[in-house]
Coordinates of C-alpha atoms in Angstrom, one line a residue:
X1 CA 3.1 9.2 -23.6
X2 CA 5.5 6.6 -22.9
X3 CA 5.8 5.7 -18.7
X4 CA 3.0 8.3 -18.5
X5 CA 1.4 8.2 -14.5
X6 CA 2.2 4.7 -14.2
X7 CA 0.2 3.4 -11.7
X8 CA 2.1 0.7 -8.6
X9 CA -0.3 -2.1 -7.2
X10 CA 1.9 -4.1 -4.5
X11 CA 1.5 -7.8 -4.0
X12 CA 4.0 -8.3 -1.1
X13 CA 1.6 -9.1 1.3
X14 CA -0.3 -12.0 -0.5
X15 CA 2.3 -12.7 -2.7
X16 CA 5.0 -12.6 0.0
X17 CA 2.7 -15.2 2.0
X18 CA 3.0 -17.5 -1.0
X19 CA 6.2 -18.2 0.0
X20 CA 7.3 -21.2 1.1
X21 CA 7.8 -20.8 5.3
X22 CA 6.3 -17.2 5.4
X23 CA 3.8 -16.0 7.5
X24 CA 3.1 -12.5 8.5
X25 CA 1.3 -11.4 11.9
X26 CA -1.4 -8.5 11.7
X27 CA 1.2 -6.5 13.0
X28 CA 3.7 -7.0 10.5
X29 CA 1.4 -7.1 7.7
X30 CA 0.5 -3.4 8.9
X31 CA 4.1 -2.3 9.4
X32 CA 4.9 -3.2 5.9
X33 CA 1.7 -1.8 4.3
X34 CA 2.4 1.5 6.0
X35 CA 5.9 1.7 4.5
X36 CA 4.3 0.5 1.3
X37 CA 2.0 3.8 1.8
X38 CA 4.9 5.7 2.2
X39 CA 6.9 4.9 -0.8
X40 CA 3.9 6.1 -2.6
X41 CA 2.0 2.6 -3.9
X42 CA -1.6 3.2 -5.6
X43 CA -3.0 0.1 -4.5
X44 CA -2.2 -2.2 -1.7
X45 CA -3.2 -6.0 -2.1
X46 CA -3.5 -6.7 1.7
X47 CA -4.1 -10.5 1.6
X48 CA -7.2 -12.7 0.3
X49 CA -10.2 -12.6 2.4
X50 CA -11.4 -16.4 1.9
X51 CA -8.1 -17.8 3.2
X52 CA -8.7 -17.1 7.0
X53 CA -10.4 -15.7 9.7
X54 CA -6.4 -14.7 10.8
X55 CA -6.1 -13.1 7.1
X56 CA -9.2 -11.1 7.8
X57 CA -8.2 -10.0 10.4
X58 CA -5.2 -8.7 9.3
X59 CA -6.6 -7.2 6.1
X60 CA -8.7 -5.2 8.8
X61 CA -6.1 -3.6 10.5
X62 CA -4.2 -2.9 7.6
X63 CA -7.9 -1.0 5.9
X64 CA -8.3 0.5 10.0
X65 CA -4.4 2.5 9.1
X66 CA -6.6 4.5 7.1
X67 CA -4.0 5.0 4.4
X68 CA -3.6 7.0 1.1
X69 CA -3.4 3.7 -0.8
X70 CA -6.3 1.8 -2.3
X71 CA -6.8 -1.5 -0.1
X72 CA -7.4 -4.9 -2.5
X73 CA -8.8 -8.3 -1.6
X74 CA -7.5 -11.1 -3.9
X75 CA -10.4 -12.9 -4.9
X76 CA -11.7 -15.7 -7.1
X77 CA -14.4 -15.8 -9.4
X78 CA -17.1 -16.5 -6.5
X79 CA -18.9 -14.7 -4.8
X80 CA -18.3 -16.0 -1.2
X81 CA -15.1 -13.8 -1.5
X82 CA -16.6 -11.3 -2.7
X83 CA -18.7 -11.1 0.2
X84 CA -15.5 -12.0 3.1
X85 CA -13.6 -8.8 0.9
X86 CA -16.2 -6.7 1.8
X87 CA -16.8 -7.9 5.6
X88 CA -12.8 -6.4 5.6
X89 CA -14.4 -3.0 4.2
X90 CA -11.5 -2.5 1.7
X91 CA -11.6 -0.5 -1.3
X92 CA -11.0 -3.0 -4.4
X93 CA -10.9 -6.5 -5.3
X94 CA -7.9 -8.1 -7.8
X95 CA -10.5 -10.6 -9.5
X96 CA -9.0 -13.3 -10.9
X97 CA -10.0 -15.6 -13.7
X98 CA -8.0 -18.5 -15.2
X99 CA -8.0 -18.1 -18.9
X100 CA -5.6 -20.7 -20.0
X101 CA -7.2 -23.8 -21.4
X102 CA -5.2 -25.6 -19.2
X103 CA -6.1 -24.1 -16.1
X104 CA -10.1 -23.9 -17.2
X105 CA -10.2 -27.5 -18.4
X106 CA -7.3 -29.4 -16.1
X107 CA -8.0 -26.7 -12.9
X108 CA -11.1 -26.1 -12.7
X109 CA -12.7 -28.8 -15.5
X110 CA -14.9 -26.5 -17.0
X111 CA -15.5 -24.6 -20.1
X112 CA -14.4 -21.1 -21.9
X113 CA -17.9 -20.2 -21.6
X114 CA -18.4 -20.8 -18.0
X115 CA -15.4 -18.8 -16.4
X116 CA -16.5 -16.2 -19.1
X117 CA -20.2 -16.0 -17.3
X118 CA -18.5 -17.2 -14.1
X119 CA -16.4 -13.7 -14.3
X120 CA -19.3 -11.5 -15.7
X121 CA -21.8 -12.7 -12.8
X122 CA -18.9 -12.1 -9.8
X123 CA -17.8 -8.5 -11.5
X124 CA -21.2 -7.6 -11.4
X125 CA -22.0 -8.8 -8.0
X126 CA -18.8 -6.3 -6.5
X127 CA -20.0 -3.7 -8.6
X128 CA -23.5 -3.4 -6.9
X129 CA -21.5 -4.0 -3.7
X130 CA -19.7 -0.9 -4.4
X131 CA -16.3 -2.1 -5.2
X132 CA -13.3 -1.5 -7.4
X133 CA -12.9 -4.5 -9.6
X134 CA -9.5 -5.7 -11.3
X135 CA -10.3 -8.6 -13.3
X136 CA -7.3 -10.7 -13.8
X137 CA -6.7 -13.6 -16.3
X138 CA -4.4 -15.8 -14.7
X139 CA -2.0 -17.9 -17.1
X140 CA -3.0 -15.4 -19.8
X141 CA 0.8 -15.3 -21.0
X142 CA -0.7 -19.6 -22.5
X143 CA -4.7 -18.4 -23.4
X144 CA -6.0 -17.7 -26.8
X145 CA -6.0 -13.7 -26.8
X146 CA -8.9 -13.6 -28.8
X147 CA -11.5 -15.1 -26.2
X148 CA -9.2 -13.1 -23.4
X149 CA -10.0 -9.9 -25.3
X150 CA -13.4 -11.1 -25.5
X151 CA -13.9 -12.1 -21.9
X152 CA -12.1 -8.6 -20.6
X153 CA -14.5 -6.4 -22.8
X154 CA -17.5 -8.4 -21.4
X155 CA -15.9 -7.9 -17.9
X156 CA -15.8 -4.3 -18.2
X157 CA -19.5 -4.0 -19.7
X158 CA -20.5 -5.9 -16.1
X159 CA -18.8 -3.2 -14.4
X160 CA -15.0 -4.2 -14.3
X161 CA -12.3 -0.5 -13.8
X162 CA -9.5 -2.6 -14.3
X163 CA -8.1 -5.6 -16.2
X164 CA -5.0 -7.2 -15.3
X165 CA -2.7 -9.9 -18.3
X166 CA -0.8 -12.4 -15.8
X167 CA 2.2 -14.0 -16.8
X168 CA 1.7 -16.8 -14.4
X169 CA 4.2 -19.0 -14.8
X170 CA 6.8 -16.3 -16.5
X171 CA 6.4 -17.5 -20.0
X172 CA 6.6 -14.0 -22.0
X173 CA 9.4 -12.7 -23.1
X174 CA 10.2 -9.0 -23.3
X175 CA 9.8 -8.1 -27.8
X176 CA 6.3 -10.5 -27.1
X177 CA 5.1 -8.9 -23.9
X178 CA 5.4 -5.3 -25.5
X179 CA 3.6 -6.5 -28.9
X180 CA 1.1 -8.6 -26.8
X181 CA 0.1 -5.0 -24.8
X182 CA 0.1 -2.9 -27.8
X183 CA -2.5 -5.3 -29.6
X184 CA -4.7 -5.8 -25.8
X185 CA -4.5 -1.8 -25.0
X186 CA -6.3 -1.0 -28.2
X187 CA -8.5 -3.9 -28.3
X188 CA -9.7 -3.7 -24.2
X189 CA -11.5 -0.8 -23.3
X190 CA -10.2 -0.4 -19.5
X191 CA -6.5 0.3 -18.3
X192 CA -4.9 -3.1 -18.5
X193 CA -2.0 -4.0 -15.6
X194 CA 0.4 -6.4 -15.7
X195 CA 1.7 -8.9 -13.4
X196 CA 4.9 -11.3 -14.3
X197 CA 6.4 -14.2 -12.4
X198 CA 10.3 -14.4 -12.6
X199 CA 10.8 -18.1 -13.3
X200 CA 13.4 -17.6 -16.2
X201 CA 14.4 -14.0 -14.9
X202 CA 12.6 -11.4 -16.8
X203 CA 10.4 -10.4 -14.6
X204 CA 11.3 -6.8 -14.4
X205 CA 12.3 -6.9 -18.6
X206 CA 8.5 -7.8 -19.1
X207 CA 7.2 -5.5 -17.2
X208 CA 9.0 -2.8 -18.8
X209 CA 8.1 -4.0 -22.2
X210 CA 4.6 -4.3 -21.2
X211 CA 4.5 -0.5 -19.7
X212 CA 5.8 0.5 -23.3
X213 CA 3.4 -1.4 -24.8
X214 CA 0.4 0.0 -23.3
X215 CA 0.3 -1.2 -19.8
X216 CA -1.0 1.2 -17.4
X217 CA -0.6 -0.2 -14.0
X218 CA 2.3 -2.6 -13.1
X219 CA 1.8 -5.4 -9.9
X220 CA 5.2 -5.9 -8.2
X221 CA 6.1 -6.7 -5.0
X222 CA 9.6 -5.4 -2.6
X223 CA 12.5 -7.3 -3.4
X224 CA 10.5 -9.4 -6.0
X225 CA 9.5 -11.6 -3.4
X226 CA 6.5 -14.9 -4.4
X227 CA 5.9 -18.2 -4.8
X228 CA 8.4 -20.0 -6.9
X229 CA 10.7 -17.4 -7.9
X230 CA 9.1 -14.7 -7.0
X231 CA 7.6 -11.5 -8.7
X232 CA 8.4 -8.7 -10.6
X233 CA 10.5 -6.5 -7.8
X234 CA 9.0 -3.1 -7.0
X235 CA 12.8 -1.4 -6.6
X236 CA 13.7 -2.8 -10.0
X237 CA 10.8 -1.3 -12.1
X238 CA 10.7 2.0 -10.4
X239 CA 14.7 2.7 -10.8
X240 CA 14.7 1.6 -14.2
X241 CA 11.9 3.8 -15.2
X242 CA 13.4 7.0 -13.4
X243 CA 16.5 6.9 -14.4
X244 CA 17.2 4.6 -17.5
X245 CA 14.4 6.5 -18.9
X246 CA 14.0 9.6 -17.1
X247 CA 10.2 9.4 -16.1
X248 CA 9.1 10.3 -12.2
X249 CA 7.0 7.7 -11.1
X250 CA 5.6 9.4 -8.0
X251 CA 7.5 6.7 -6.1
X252 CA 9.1 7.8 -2.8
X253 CA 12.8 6.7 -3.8
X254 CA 15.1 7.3 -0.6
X255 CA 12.6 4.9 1.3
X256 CA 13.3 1.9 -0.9
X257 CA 15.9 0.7 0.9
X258 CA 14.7 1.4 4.3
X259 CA 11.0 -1.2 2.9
X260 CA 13.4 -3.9 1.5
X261 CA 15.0 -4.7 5.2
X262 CA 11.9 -4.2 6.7
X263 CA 10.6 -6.9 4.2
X264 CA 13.4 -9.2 4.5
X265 CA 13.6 -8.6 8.4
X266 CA 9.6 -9.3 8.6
X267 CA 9.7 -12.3 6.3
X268 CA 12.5 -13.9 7.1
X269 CA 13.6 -13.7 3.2
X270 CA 17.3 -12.6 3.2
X271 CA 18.0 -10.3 0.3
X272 CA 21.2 -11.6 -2.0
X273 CA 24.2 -9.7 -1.4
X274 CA 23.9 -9.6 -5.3
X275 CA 20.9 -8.3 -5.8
X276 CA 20.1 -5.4 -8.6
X277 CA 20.3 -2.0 -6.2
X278 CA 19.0 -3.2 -2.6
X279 CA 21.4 -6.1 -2.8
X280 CA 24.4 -5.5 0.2
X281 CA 26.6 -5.9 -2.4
X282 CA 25.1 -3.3 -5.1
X283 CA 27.2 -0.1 -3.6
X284 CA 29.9 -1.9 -1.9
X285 CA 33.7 -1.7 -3.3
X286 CA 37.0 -3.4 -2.3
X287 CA 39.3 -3.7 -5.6
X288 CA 41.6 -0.5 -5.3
X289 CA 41.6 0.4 -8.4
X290 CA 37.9 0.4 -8.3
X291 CA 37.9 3.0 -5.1
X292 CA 40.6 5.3 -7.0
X293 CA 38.1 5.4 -9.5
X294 CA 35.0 6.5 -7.1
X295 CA 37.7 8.7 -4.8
X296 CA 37.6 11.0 -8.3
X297 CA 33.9 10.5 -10.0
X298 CA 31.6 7.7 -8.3
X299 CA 29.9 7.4 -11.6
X300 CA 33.1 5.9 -12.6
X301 CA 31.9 2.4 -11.2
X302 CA 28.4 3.4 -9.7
X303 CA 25.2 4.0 -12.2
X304 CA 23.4 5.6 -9.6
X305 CA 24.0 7.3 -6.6
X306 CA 23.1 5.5 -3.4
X307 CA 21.9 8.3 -1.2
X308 CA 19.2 8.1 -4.5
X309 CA 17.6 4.3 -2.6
X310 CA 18.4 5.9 0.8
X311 CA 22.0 4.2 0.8
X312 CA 25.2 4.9 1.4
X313 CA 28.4 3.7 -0.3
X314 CA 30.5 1.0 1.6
X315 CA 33.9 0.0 1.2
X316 CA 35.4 -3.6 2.1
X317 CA 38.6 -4.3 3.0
X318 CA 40.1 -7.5 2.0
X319 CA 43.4 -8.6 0.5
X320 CA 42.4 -6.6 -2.8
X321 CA 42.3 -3.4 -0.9
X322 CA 44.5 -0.5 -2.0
X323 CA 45.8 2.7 -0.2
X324 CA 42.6 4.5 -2.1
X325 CA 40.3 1.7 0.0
X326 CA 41.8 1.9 3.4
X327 CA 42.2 5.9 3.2
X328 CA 38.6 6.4 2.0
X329 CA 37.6 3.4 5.0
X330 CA 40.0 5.3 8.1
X331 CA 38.8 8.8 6.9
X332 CA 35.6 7.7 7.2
X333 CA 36.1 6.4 11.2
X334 CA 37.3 9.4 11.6
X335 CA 40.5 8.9 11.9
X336 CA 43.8 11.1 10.4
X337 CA 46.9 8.7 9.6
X338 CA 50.4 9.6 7.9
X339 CA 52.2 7.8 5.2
X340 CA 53.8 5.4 7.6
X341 CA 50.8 4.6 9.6
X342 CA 49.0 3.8 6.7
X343 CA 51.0 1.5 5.1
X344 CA 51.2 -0.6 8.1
X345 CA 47.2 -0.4 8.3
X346 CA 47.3 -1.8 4.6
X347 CA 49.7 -4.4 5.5
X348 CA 47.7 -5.5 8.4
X349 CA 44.3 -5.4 6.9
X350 CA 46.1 -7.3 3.4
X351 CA 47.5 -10.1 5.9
X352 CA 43.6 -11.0 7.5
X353 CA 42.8 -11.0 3.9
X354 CA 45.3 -13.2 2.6
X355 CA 44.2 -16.0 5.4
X356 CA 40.8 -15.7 4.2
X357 CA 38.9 -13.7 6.5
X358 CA 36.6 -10.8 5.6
X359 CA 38.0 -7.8 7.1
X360 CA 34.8 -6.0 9.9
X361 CA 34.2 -2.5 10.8
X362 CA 35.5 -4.0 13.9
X363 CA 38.5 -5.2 12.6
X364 CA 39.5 -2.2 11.1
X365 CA 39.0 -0.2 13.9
X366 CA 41.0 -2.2 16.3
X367 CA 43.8 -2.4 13.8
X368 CA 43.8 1.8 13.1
X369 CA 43.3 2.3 16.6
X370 CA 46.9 -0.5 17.3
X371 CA 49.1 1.0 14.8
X372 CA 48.0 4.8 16.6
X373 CA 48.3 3.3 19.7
X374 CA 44.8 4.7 20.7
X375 CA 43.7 2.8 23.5
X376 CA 39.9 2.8 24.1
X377 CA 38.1 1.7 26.7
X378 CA 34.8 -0.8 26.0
X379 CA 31.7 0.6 27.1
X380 CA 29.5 -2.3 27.3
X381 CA 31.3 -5.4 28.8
X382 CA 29.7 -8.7 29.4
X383 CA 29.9 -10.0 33.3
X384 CA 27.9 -13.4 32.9
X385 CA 25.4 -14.7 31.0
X386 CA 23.0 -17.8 31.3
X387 CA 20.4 -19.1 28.9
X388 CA 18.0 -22.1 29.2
X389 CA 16.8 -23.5 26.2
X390 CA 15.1 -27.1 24.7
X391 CA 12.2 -28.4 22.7
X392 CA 9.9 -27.8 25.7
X393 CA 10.8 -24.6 27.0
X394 CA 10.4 -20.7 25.5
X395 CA 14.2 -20.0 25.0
X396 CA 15.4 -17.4 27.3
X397 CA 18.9 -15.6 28.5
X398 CA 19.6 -13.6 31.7
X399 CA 23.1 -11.4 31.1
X400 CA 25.0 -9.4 33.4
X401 CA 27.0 -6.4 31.6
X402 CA 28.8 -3.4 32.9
X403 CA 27.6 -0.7 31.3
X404 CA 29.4 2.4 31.1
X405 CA 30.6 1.3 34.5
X406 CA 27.1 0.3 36.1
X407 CA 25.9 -3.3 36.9
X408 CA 22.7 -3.9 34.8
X409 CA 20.4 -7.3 34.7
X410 CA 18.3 -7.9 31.8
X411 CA 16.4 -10.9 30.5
X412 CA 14.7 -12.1 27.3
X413 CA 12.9 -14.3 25.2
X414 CA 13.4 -15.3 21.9
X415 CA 13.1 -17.9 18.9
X416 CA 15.9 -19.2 20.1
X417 CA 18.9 -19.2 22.4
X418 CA 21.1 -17.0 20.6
X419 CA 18.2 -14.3 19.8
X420 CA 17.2 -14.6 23.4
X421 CA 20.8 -13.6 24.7
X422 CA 20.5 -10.4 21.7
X423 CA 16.9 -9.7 23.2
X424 CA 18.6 -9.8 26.8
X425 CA 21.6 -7.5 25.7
X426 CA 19.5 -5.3 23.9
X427 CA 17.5 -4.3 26.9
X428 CA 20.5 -4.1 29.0
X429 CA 21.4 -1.2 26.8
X430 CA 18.5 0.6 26.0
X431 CA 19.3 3.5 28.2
X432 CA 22.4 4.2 26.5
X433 CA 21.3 3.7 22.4
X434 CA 19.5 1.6 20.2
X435 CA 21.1 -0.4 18.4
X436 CA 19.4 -2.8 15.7
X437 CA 20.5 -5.9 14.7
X438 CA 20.5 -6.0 10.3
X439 CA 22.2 -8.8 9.8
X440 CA 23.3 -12.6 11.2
X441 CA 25.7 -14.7 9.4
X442 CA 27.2 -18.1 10.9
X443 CA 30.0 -20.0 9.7
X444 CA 31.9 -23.2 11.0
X445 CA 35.9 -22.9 10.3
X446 CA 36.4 -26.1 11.3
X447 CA 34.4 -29.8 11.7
X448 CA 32.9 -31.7 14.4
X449 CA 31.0 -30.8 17.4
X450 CA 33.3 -29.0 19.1
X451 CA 33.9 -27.2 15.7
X452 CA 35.1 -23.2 15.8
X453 CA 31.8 -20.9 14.6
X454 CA 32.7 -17.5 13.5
X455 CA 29.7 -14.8 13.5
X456 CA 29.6 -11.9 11.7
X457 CA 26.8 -9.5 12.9
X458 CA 25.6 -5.8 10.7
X459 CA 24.9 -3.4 13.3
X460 CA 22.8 0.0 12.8
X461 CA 22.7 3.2 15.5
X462 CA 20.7 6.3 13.9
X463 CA 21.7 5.4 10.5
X464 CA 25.3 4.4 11.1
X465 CA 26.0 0.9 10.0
X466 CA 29.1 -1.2 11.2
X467 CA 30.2 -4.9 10.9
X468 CA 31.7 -7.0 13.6
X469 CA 32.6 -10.7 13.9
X470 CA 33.3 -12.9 17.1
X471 CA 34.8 -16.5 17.0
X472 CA 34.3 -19.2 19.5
X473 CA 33.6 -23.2 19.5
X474 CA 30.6 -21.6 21.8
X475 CA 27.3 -20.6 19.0
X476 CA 26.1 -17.9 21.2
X477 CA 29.2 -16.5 23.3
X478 CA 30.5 -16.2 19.6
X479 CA 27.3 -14.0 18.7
X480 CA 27.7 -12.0 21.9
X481 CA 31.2 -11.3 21.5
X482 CA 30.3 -10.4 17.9
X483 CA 27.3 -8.2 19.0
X484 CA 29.7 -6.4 21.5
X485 CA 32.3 -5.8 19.8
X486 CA 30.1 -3.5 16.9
X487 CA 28.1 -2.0 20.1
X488 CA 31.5 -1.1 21.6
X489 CA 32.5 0.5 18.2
X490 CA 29.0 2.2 17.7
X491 CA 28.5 3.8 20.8

């Protein structure tokens, strides 16, 4: 049956590493594999075994989590990985074979016939070592399918469970992946996976064509991160399978989001505002008409429910908003305004807009709160602060903040001087809330050094999220003012 117990192995970790300036810490590498666990994943491939003794030792830690997921080792076609896979005790091994004439001749300069034996010997060799075997032909989307059906049967008479078709360079195309998989699941006599590459886009298309072609098991990684760019994206397959064609996948939905900033906060990989349901962007409305729409039926411009990815709607205020927006945005604050008051809220918010500027959480706030005449008191104020920072030197800031009318001195460390004044601030109000830091964004209004920087800073407090901006020639006193001013409006 069509989508039938499809089966999720994860690249993030490996393939997220192939990324150009990534690299993951044991620690991280076990933070994300646990969320991976918890999203439901069958297979976890934790790293390659060969590369390091560093990537050993993470692959350890992550097998020592004693998770529900499968644990994989990428390997080669030699058995010295073989062996460092199994020095990391983990359950399986993603074997992988280049099939493509031009990686067997140009790549490695052998023959078919080599890599074929090559692959028999190694699959047999992790066999008697007790492992699961996935053998792989890498740049299969450019081999001749014949000798690739050939080689995969002889891989699975040598032992192999599972065979994996890899769309290495992202040459398939979806009406060719799905015939390609229909012909190779009735010629191979294992469950075939498949793993695509996104360089022309249709990474997720493939995939899907492949799974209703025959594939069994599809390799994906959280926010389609990977070399080049990138991989088929976990979020994209799973949605589109559950509700485009109503299967269950076993995947752990409302945790989607919640593994895609915990990806993108680990890796350093920011997620486009644009991107397909994780994307800041994908449930966030301004246009007024638009938010009239939702304020009746949010299928009216949503396909999905957000609380579905563990989201929640967000409207943005700009000089497109309408009464429906800013209601919807001061109901939401809490807040309970007449006719009159609202149309001077609209005026006010349709006026930042106008000069360009993207209208915060903060802003919006201090605007209602003006034309209510609320006055509030801030609960976190900044006394002094000093950082020291240079090529030399681990970058660290020392603040002095009033908090909720006490004196409190904190320091901190950080990558640089602006997250070592955050680090600082942080502890300073730790006993008060916890408040995480989702989001950075820098921008110069005008030029030259002494040029004014405006920040705008996404702040979370037990799933509450709000936006805040500060705007200074100063880099990091416009960060902290940004910082305080969503703390002051979260707490």
């Amino acid at each position: 049956m069509l989508f039938e117990n499809v089966r999720f192995l994860d690249t993030t970790l490996r393939d997220g590493e192939q990324t150009p300036g990534v690299a993951l810490t044991s620690r991280d590498k076990v933070d994300i594999a646990t969320k991976l666990d918890e999203l439901g994943v069958n297979v976890i491939e934790a790293g390659s075994a060969i590369t390091s003794e560093g990537e050993r030792e993470s692959i350890r830690a992550v097998v020592a989590e004693n998770l529900n997921a499968d644990i994989c080792s990428y390997c080669r076609i030699m058995k010295p990985d073989v062996d460092y896979a199994l020095a990391c005790d983990v359950d399986s091994i993603h074997l992988v074979a280049p099939v493509s004439d031009l990686h067997i001749n140009v790549k490695l300069k052998k023959d078919r016939e080599t890599v074929r034996q090559m692959a028999v010997d190694v699959t047999e060799y992790a066999k008697e070592h007790g492992l699961i075997v996935e053998l792989s032909g890498e740049d299969a989307s450019r081999a001749d399918l014949e000798f690739l059906k050939s080689l995969y049967n002889d891989g699975v008479d040598a032992g192999a469970d599972r065979l994996c078709f890899c769309d290495t360079v992202g040459l398939l195309v979806p009406e060719k992946a799905e015939a390609i998989f229909k012909d190779m699941s009735a010629a191979v006599k294992a469950p075939i996976s498949i793993h695509c590459h996104n360089d022309f886009g249709l990474a997720t298309s493939n995939t899907i064509a492949a799974l209703r072609g025959g594939a069994q098991q599809a390799h994906v990684t959280i926010n389609g991160i990977g070399e080049r760019a990138g991989n088929t994206a976990l979020e994209e397959v799973v949605m589109s399978i559950e509700w485009l064609y109503k299967h269950k996948t076993g995947i752990n939905t409302k945790e989607l989001f919640k593994t895609s900033r915990l990806v993108s906060r680990l890796t350093g990989i920011p997620v486009a505002p644009n991107k397909s349901l994780i994307g800041g962007n994908a449930f966030t409305h301004e246009a007024g008409i638009h938010v009239h729409g939702l304020l009746a039926d949010t299928e009216t411009y949503e396909p999905i429910k957000p609380e579905v990815l563990g989201r929640e709607r967000k409207i943005v205020l700009g000089k497109h908003a309408g009464k429906s927006s800013v209601t919807l945005a001061v109901k939401e604050m809490g807040f309970e305004v007449d006719d009159s008051q609202l149309h001077d809220i609209l005026n006010r918010v349709k006026e930042l807009g106008d000069h360009g500027k993207k209208v915060t959480d903060a802003d919006l706030q201090t605007i209602t709160e003006t034309v209510l005449d609320i006055q509030r008191e801030a609960k976190v104020v900044l006394e002094e602060y000093t950082v020291v920072s240079g090529n030399r030197v681990t970058p660290t800031a020392s603040v002095k903040l009033k908090v909720e009318g006490n004196e409190v001195v904190e320091a901190g460390i950080g990558d640089g001087p602006v997250d070592a004044t955050f680090a600082s601030i942080k502890k300073g109000i730790s006993g008060i809330a916890d408040v995480q830091l989702e989001e950075y964004h820098v921008d110069a209004i005008s030029g030259g050094t002494d040029a004014l920087v405006e920040v705008l800073v996404k702040l979370s407090k037990d799933g509450k999220m709000i936006t805040a901006r500060g705007s200074r020639t100063d880099i990091v006193m416009a960060s902290v003012e940004a910082l305080l001013n969503g703390i002051n409006r979260l707490i």
